[in-house]
Structures are given as C-alpha cells and as structure tokens.
mmCIF file of C-alpha atoms and ligand atoms in Angstrom:
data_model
loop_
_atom_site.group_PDB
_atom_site.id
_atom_site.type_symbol
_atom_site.label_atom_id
_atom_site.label_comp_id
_atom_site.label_asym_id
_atom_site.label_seq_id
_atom_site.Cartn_x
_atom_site.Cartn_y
_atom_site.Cartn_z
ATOM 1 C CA UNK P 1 0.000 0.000 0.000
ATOM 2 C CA UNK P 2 1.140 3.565 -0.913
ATOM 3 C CA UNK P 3 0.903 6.132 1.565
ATOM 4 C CA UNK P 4 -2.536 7.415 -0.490
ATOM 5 C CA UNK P 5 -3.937 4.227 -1.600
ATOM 6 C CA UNK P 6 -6.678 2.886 0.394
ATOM 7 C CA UNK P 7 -6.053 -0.852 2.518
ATOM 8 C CA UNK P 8 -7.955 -3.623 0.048
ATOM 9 C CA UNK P 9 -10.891 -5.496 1.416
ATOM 10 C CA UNK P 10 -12.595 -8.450 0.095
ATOM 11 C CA UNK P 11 -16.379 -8.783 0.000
ATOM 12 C CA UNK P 12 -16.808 -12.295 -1.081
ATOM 13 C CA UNK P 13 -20.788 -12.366 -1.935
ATOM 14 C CA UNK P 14 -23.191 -10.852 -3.523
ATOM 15 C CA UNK P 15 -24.877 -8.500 -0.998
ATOM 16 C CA UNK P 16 -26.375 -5.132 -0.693
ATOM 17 C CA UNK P 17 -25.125 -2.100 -3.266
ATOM 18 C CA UNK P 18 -24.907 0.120 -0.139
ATOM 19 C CA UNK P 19 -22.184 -2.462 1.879
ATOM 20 C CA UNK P 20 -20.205 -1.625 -1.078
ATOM 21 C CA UNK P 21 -20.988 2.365 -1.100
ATOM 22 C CA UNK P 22 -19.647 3.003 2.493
ATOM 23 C CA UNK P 23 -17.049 -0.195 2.428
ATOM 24 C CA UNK P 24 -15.319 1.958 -1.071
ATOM 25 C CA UNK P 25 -15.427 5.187 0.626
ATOM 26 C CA UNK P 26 -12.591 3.922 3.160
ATOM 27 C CA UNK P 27 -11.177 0.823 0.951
ATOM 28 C CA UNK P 28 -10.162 -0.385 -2.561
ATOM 29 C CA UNK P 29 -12.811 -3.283 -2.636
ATOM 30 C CA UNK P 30 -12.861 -6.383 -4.685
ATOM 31 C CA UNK P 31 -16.966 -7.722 -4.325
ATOM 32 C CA UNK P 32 -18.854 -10.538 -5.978
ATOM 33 C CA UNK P 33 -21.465 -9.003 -7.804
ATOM 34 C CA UNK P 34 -22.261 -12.339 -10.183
ATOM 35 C CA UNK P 35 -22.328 -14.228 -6.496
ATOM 36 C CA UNK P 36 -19.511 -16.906 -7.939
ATOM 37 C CA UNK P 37 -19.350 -19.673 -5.268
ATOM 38 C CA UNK P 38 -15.315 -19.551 -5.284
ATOM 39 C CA UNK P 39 -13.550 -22.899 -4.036
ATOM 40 C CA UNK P 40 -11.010 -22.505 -1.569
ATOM 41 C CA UNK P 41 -8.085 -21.972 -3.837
ATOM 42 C CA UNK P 42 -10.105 -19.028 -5.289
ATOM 43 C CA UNK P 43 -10.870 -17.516 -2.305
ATOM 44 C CA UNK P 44 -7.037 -17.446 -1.235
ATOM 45 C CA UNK P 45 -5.975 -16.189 -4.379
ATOM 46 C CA UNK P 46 -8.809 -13.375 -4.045
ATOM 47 C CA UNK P 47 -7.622 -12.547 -0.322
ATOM 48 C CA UNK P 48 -3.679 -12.073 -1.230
ATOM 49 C CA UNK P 49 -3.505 -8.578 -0.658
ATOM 50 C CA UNK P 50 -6.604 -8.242 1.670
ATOM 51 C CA UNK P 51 -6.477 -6.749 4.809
ATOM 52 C CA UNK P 52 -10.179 -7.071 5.378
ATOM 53 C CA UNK P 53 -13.234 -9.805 4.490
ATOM 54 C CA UNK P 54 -16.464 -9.422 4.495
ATOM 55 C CA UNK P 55 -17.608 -13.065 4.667
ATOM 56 C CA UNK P 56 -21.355 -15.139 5.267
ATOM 57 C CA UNK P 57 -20.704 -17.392 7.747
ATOM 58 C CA UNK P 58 -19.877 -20.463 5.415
ATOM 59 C CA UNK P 59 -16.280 -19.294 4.410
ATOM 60 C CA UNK P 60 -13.892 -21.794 5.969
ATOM 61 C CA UNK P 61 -11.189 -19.325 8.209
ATOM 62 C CA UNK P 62 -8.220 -21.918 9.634
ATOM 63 C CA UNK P 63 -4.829 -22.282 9.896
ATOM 64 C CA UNK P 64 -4.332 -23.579 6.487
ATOM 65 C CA UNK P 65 -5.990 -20.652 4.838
ATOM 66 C CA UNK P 66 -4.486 -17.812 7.151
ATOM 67 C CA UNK P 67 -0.605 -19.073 6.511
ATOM 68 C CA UNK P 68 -1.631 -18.598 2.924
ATOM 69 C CA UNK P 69 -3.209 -14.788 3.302
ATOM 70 C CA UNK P 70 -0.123 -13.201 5.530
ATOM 71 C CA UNK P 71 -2.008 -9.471 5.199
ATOM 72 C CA UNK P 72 -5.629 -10.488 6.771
ATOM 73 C CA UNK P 73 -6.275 -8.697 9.835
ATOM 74 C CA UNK P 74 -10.166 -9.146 9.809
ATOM 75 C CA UNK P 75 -13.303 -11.670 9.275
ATOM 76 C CA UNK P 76 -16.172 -9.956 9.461
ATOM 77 C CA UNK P 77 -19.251 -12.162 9.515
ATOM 78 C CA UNK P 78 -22.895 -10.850 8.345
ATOM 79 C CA UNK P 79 -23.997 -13.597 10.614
ATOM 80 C CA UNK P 80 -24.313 -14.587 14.633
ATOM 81 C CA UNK P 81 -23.336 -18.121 13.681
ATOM 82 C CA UNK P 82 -19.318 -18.261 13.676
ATOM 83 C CA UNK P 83 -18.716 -21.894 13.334
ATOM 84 C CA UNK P 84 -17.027 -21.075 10.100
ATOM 85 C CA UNK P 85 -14.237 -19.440 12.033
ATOM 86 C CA UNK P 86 -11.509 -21.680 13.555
ATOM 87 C CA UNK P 87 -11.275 -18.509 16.572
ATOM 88 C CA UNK P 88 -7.783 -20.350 18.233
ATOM 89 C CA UNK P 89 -6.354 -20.710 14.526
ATOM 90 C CA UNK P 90 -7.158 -16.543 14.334
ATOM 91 C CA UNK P 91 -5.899 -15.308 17.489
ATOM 92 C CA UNK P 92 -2.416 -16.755 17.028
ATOM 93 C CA UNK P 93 -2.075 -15.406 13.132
ATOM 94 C CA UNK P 94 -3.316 -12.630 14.435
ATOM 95 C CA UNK P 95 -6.973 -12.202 12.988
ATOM 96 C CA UNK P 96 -9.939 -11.029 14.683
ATOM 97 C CA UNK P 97 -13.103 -12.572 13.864
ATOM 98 C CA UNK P 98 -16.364 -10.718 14.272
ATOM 99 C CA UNK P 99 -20.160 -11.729 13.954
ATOM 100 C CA UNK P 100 -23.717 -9.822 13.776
ATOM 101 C CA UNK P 101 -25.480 -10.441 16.911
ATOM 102 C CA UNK P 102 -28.719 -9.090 18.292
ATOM 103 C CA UNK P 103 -29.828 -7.519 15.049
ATOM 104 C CA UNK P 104 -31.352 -10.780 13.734
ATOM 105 C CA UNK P 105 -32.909 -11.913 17.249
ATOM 106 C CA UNK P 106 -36.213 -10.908 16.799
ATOM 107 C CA UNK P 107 -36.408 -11.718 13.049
ATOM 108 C CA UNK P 108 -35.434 -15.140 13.892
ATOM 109 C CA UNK P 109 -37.371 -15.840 16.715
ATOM 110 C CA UNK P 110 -40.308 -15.156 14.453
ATOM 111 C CA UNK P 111 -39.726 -17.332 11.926
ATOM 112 C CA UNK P 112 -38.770 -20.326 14.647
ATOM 113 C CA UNK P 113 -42.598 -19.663 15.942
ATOM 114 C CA UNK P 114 -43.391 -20.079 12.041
ATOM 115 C CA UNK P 115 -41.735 -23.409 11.392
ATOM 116 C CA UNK P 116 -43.093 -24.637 14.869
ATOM 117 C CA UNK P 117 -46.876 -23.463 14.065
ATOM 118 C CA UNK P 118 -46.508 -25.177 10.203
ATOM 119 C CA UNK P 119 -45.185 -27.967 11.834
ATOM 120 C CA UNK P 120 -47.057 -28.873 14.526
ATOM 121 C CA UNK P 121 -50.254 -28.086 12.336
ATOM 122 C CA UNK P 122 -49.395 -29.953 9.195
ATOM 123 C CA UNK P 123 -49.473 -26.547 6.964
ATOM 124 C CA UNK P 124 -47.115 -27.729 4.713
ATOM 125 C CA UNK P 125 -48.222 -31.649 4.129
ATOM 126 C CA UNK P 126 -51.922 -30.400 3.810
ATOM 127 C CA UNK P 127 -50.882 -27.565 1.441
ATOM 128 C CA UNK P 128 -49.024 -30.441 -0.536
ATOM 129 C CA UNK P 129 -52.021 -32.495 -0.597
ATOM 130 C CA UNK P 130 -54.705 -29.207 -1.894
ATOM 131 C CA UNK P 131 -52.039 -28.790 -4.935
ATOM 132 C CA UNK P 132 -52.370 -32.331 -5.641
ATOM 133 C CA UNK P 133 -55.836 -32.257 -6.012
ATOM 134 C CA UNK P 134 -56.574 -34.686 -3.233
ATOM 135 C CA UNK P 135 -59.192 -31.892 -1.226
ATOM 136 C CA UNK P 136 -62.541 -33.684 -2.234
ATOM 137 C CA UNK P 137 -64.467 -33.437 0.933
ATOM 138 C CA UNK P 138 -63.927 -32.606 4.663
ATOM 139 C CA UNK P 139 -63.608 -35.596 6.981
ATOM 140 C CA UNK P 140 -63.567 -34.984 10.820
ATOM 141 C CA UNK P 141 -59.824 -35.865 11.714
ATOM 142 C CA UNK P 142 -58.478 -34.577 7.847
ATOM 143 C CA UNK P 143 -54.846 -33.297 9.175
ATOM 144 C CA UNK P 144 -55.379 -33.093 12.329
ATOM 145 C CA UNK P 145 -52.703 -31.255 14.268
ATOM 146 C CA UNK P 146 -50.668 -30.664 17.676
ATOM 147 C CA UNK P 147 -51.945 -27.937 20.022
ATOM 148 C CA UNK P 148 -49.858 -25.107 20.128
ATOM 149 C CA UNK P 149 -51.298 -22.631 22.625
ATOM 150 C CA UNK P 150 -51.232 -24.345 26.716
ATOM 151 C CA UNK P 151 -48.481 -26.960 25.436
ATOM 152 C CA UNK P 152 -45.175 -27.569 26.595
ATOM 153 C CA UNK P 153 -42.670 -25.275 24.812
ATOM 154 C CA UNK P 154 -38.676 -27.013 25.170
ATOM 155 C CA UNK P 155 -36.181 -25.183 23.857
ATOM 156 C CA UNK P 156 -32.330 -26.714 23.694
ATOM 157 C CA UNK P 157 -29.654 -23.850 23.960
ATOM 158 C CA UNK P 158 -31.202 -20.359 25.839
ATOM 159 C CA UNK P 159 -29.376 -17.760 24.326
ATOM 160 C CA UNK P 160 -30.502 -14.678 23.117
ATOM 161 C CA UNK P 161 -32.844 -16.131 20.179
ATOM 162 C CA UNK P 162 -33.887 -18.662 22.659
ATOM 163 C CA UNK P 163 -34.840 -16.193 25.393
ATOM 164 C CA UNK P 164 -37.282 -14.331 22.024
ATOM 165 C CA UNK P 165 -38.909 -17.368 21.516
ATOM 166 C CA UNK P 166 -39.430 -18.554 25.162
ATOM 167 C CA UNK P 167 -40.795 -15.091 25.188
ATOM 168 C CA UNK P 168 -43.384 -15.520 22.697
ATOM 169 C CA UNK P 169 -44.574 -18.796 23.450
ATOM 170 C CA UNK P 170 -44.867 -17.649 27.230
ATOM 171 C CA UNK P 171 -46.901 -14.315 26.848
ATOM 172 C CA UNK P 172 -48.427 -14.639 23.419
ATOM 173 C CA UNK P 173 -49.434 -18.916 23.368
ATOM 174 C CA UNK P 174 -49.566 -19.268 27.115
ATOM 175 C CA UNK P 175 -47.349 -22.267 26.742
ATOM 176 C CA UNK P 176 -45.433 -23.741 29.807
ATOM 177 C CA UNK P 177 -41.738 -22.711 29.057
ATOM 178 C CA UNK P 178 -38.828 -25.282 29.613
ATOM 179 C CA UNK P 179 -35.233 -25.231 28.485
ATOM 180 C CA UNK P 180 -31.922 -26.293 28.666
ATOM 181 C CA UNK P 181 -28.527 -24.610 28.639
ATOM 182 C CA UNK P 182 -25.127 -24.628 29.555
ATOM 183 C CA UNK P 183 -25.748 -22.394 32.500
ATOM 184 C CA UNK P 184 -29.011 -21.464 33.487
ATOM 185 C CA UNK P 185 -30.509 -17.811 33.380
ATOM 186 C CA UNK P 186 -30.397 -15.409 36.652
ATOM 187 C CA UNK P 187 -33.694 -15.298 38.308
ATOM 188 C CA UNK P 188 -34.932 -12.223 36.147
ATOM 189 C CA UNK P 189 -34.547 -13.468 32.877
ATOM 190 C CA UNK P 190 -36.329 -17.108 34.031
ATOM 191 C CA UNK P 191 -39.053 -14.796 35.444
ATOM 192 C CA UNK P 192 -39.332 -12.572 32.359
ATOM 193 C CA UNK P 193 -38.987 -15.586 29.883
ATOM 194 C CA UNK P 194 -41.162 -17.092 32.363
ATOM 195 C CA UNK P 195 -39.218 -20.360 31.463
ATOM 196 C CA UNK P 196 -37.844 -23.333 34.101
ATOM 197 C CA UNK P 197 -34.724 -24.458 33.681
ATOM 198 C CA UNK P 198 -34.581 -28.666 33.614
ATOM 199 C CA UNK P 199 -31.924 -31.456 32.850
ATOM 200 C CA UNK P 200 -31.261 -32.556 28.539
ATOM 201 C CA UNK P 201 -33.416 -35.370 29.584
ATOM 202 C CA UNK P 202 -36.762 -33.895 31.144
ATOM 203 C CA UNK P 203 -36.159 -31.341 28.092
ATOM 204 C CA UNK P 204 -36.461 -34.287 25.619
ATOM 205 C CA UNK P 205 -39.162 -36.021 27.620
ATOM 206 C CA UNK P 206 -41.235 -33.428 28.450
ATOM 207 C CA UNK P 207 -41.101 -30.811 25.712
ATOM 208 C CA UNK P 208 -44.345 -31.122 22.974
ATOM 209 C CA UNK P 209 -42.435 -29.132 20.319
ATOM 210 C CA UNK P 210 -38.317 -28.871 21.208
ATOM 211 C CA UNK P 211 -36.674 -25.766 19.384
ATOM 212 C CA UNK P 212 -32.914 -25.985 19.051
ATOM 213 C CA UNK P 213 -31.056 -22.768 19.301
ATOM 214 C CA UNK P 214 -27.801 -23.690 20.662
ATOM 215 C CA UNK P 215 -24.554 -22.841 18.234
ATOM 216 C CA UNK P 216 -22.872 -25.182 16.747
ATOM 217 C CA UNK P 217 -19.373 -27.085 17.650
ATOM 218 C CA UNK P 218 -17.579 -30.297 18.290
ATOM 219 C CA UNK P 219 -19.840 -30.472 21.758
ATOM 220 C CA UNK P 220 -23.549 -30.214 19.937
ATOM 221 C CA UNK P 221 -22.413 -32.294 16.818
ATOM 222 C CA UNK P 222 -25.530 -34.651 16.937
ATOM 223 C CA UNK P 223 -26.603 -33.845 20.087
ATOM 224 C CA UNK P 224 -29.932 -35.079 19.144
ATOM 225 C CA UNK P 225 -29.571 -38.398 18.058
ATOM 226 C CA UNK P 226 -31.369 -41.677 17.693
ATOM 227 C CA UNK P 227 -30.979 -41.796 21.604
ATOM 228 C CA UNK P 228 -32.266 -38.502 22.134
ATOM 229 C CA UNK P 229 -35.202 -38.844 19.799
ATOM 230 C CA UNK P 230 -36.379 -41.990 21.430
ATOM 231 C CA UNK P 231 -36.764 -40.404 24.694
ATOM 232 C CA UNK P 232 -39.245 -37.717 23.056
ATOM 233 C CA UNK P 233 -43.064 -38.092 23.238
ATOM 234 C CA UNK P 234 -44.471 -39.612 20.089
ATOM 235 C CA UNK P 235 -46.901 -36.551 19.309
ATOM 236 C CA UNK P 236 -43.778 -34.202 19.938
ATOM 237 C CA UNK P 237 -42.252 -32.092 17.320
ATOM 238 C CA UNK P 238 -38.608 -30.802 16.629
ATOM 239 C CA UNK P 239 -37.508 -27.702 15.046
ATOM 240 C CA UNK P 240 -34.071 -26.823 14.556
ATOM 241 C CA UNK P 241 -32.829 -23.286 13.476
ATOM 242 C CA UNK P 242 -29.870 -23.501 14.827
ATOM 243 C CA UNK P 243 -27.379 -25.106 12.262
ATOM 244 C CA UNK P 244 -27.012 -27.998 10.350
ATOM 245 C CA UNK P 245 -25.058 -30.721 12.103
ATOM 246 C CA UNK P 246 -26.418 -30.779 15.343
ATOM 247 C CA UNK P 247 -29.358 -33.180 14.397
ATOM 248 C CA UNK P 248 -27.872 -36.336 13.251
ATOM 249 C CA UNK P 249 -30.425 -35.883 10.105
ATOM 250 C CA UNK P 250 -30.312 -39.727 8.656
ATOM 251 C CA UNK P 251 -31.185 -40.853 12.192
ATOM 252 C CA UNK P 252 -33.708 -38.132 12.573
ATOM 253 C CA UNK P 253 -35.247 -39.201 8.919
ATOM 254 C CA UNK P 254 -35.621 -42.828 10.254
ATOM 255 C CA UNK P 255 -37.627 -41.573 13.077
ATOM 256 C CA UNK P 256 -40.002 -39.422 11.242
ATOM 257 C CA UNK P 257 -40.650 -42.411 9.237
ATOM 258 C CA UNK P 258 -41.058 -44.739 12.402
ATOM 259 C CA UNK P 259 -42.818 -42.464 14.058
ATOM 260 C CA UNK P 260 -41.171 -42.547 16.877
ATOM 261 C CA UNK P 261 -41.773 -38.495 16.758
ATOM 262 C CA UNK P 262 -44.732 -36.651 15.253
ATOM 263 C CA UNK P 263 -43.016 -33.836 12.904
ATOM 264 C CA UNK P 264 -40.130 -31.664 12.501
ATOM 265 C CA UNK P 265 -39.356 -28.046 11.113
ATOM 266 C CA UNK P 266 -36.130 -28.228 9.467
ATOM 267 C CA UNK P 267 -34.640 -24.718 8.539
ATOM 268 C CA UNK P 268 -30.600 -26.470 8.781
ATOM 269 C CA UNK P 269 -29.117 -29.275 7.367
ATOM 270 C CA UNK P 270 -26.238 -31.305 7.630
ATOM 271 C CA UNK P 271 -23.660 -30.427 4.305
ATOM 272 C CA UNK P 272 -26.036 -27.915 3.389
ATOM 273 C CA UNK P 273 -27.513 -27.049 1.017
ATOM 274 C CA UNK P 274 -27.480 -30.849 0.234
ATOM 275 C CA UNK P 275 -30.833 -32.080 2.053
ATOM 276 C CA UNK P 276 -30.605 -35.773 3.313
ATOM 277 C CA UNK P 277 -32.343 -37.483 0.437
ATOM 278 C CA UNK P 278 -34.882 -39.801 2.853
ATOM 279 C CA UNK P 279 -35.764 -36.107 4.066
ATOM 280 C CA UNK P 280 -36.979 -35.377 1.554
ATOM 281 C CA UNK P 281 -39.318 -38.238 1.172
ATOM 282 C CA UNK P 282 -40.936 -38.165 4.286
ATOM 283 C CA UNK P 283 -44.292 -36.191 4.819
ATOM 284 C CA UNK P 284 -44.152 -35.202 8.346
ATOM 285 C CA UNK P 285 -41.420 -32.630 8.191
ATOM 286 C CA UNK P 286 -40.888 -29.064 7.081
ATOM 287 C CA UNK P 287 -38.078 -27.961 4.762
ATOM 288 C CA UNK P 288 -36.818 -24.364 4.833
ATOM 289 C CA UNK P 289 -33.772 -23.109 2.837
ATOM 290 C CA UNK P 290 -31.958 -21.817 6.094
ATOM 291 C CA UNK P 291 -34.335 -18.455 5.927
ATOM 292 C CA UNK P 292 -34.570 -17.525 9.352
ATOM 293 C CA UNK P 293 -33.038 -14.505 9.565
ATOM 294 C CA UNK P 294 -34.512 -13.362 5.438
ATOM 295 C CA UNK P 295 -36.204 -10.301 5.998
ATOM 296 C CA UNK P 296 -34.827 -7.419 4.113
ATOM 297 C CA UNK P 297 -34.907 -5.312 7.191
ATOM 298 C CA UNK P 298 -32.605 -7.947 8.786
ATOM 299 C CA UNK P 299 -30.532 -8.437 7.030
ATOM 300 C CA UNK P 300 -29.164 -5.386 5.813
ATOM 301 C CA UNK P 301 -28.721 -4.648 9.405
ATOM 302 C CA UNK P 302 -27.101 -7.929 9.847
ATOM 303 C CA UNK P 303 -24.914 -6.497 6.342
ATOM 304 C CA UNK P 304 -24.410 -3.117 7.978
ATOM 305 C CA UNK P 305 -22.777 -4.475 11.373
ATOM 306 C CA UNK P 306 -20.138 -6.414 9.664
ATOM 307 C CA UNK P 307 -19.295 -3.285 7.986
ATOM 308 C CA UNK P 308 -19.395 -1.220 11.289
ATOM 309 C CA UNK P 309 -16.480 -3.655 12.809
ATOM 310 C CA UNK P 310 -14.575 -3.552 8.844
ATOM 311 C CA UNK P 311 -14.597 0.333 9.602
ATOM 312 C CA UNK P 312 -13.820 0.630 12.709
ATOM 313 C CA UNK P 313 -11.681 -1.950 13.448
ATOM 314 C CA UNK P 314 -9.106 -1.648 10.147
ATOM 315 C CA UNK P 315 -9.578 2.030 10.446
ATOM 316 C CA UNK P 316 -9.834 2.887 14.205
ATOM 317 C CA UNK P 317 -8.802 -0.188 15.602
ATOM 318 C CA UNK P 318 -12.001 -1.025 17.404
ATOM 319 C CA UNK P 319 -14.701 -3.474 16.615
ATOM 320 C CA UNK P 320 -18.215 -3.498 17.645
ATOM 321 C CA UNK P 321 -18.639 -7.284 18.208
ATOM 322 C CA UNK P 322 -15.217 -8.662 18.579
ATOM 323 C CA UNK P 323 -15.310 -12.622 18.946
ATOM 324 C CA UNK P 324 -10.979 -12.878 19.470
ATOM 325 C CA UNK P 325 -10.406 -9.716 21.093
ATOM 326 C CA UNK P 326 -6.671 -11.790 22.256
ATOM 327 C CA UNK P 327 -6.193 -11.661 18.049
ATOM 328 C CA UNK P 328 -4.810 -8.145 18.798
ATOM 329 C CA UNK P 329 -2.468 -8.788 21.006
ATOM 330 C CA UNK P 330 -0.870 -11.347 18.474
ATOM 331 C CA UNK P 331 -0.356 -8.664 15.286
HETATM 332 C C1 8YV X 1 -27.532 -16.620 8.100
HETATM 333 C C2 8YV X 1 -27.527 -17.561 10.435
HETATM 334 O O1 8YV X 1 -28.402 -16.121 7.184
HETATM 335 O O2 8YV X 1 -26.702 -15.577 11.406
HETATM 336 C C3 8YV X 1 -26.641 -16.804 11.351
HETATM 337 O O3 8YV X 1 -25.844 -17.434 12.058
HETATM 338 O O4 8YV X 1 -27.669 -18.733 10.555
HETATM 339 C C4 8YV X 1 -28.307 -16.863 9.383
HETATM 340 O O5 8YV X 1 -28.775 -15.676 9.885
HETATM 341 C C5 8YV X 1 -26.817 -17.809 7.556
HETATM 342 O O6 8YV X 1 -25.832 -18.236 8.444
HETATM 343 C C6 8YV X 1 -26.211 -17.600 6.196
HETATM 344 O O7 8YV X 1 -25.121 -18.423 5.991
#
C-alpha cells in the first residue's frame, strides 16, 4: 500500500449495493457481484492482498488458509453463527473474527414460531395435498394437528434467540416454558422468559415441540440423536434453526418415518444445502432453505454491522462485536 492508496478489502458475496458504497469510501474493494461460489483456492488467491473480508458465515477461516493470506487482519461475519471461524487458529495469526449479533434476534425468533406453528399443524403436508388435487371433501380428523397454545414449549440452547422465543410462546401462546442450557438464566430473565430451567433429559421427555437454538461445535455435533429422539413423546415435534449438524439428520429421517416423533421443522441441514435425500421423502417434516433470519430489514442490518467492525476496526482499531479480542495482542 502507498501512503494514499486505500487498505484492500474483500467482500466475497453478492450483498447489498450500499455495503459496497460506504465499504469503497474507506477501501479499494474487490466484491462478488455475479455471487460466484469460489472454491477454496479461489478464495485465497482473491484474499492475497486483503487486509479485510467481508464473509457469510460459510467461508472456511483456519490455519491452512491464514498461513496462505499473511495481510488479513479481519473476518467480518454478516452472521451470529461463527462456526465457520476456527477462533484459536485466528488469534495466534493474528486475525480477529467478528459476527452480527442481536440484530437478527427478533427476526429469527419469528420465523422459529413459524416453522413450529406449520409444523405442529401440518401446513405444509396439507398444502401439498390441496395442490395435488386430493381436497374432495372434509372428513372430521383430515390433518389433524398438535396444540400449540397451553403446550409444553422445550427449547435446547437459551441464548438470546432462545430467550425471544421462550418469550413468545410464554406471553403470546400461554405455553409452559422449559429449556436447557449450559448455565441457566439469573432469576430475572427465568421470570421474564417465564421459562424453568430442567436437565437434557426432562427437556427431551417433556417438551411437545423442542426448538434448538444452541450454536454449533464439536460439543452439539448430533446432540440429538437416535438416543435422544427416542426419549421424546411420540406426538412431539422438533424444530431446529440452529445449524445444520447438530441433528444427526439420517437418524432423525428414520424416526419421522417410524414415528417414533410426530413432525419436525427443518430450517438447517447437515452439508447444506445438500438435504438428506430420505428427508426429503418423508411427509411429516418441514423444509426451509436456512431463511430464518430473510427479511430485508434484517438483514441489511445484519450487512451493515459487519461493515461497522470492517470500519472501525481496520480504520480505528475497534470493533463493535469482537469474537478474538486476544487476536490483537498477536499482530
Ligand atoms: C444466516 C444464520 O443467514 O446468522 C446466522 O448465524 O444462521 C443466518 O442468519 C446464515 O448463516 C447464512 O449463511
């Protein structure tokens, strides 16, 4: 870099014109208009020189890749979800990582009360079944569904998405709140969430419909398993939002088809956006296209805050949501 040219950033998706408007005013910026899915060679070659990426939370960040791109200082992720970043492999090259929290809670919360209200009431299967012009008559138990309002909301992982949700299902469905977390919530937040904290396995047993919201990582990788899907109720249903993985999804295909749970609301998959193919042939589960954060609103705020660390991290030195802050240390 000359002493006028501006530091090079890499923005390595299609995404918003204005992320590209305020990134150019401070950097020389190489984007993805055409939204090429670049292999990993590509996106090394198209980071040499880079002391900044924008990245989606898919872009693989380790060891291997950061010996190879010497000038990176920054990840910035448009997402809350960081499981892309290898954070130990960062902090000792020297790279801070950063995510998008917060802005998306809300947004995603809503759409995890979506995928639990089609699936627990069939809207997908019996919208399948109207387009197939099956609909002849009404019949007294025709898709009959699980009760949403008074049931037992579980919810695996009580972050701040999970906290939205409990929230919802609490105050707005009068549902009896139960989760499970790492560490439980202070006294205020269980009172305000109005949710109880219980063990994995009264979760599982107990919970009617069981949302997952905890992030994944080597610890969660199938945490719900054949095992853990035999100690549901039979009427329950599963959603997961979280991220793909964290189901085993072939096991989880075998029970739908058994039976041996009611439903699921699927907005993750394992190897996405490769869907497990007996998925995909079972009725009693709805498919998403990992949407839960897709409102325009969202995610252009989601967009903006990876910008905000870009800026003021490579230009002031400070990021907004730091996930390494030791990276700094290691420059
Ligand atoms: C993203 C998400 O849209 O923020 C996250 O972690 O899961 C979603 O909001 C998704 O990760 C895109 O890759």
């Amino acid at each position: 870099m000359t002493a006028t040219s501006k530091p090079s950033l890499l923005v390595t998706r299609a995404i918003f014109p204005e992320v590209i408007e305020r990134l150019s005013a401070h950097f020389t910026v190489e984007s993805n208009p055409e939204d090429t899915l670049w292999d990993r060679a590509e996106l090394v070659r198209r980071l040499q020189g880079k002391v900044g990426a924008f990245t989606t939370g898919v872009e693989r960040i380790d060891a291997e890749l950061l010996a190879q791109c010497p000038d990176l200082k920054l990840c910035a992720n448009m997402t809350v979800g960081y499981n892309n970043f290898d954070l130990d492999a960062m902090t000792a090259a020297g790279v801070l990582g950063t995510n998008a929290p917060d802005v998306l809670t809300e947004t995603t919360a809503d759409f995890g009360f979506a995928l639990l209200m089609a699936t627990a009431r069939r809207v997908s299967e019996s919208e399948h079944f109207l387009r197939a012009g099956h609909w002849t008559r009404w019949s007294y138990d025709m898709f009959s569904g699980a009760e949403v309002h008074g049931s037992t909301l579980g919810i695996l992982g009580m972050g701040r998405i999970g906290q939205a949700i409990a929230r919802r299902g609490a105050h707005g469905f009068g549902m009896k709140v139960i989760y499970h977390n790492r560490t439980p919530l202070s006294a205020a937040l269980e009172q305000d969430c109005k949710a109880r904290y219980v063990s994995k396995q009264e979760l599982l047993a107990t919970a009617d419909h069981l949302v997952l919201v905890v992030p994944y990582s080597a610890a969660s990788h199938h945490s719900i398993g054949a095992a853990e899907l035999a100690q549901m109720k039979p009427t329950a249903t599963l959603i997961n939002i979280a991220r793909g993985g964290i189901v085993d999804d072939a096991a989880l295909a075998q029970a739908l088809k058994d039976r041996v749970i009611a439903a699921a609301g699927l907005d993750v998959f394992e190897g996405e956006p490769s869907v497990h193919p007996e998925l995909l042939q079972v009725p009693n589960v709805v498919l998403t296209p990992h949407i839960a954060s897709a409102t325009e609103g969202t995610r252009r705020a989601m967009a903006s805050l990876a910008v905000d660390n870009l800026i003021g991290y490579l230009l002031n030195g400070t990021a907004v949501t730091p996930l390494n802050p030791a990276a700094i240390h290691n420059r």
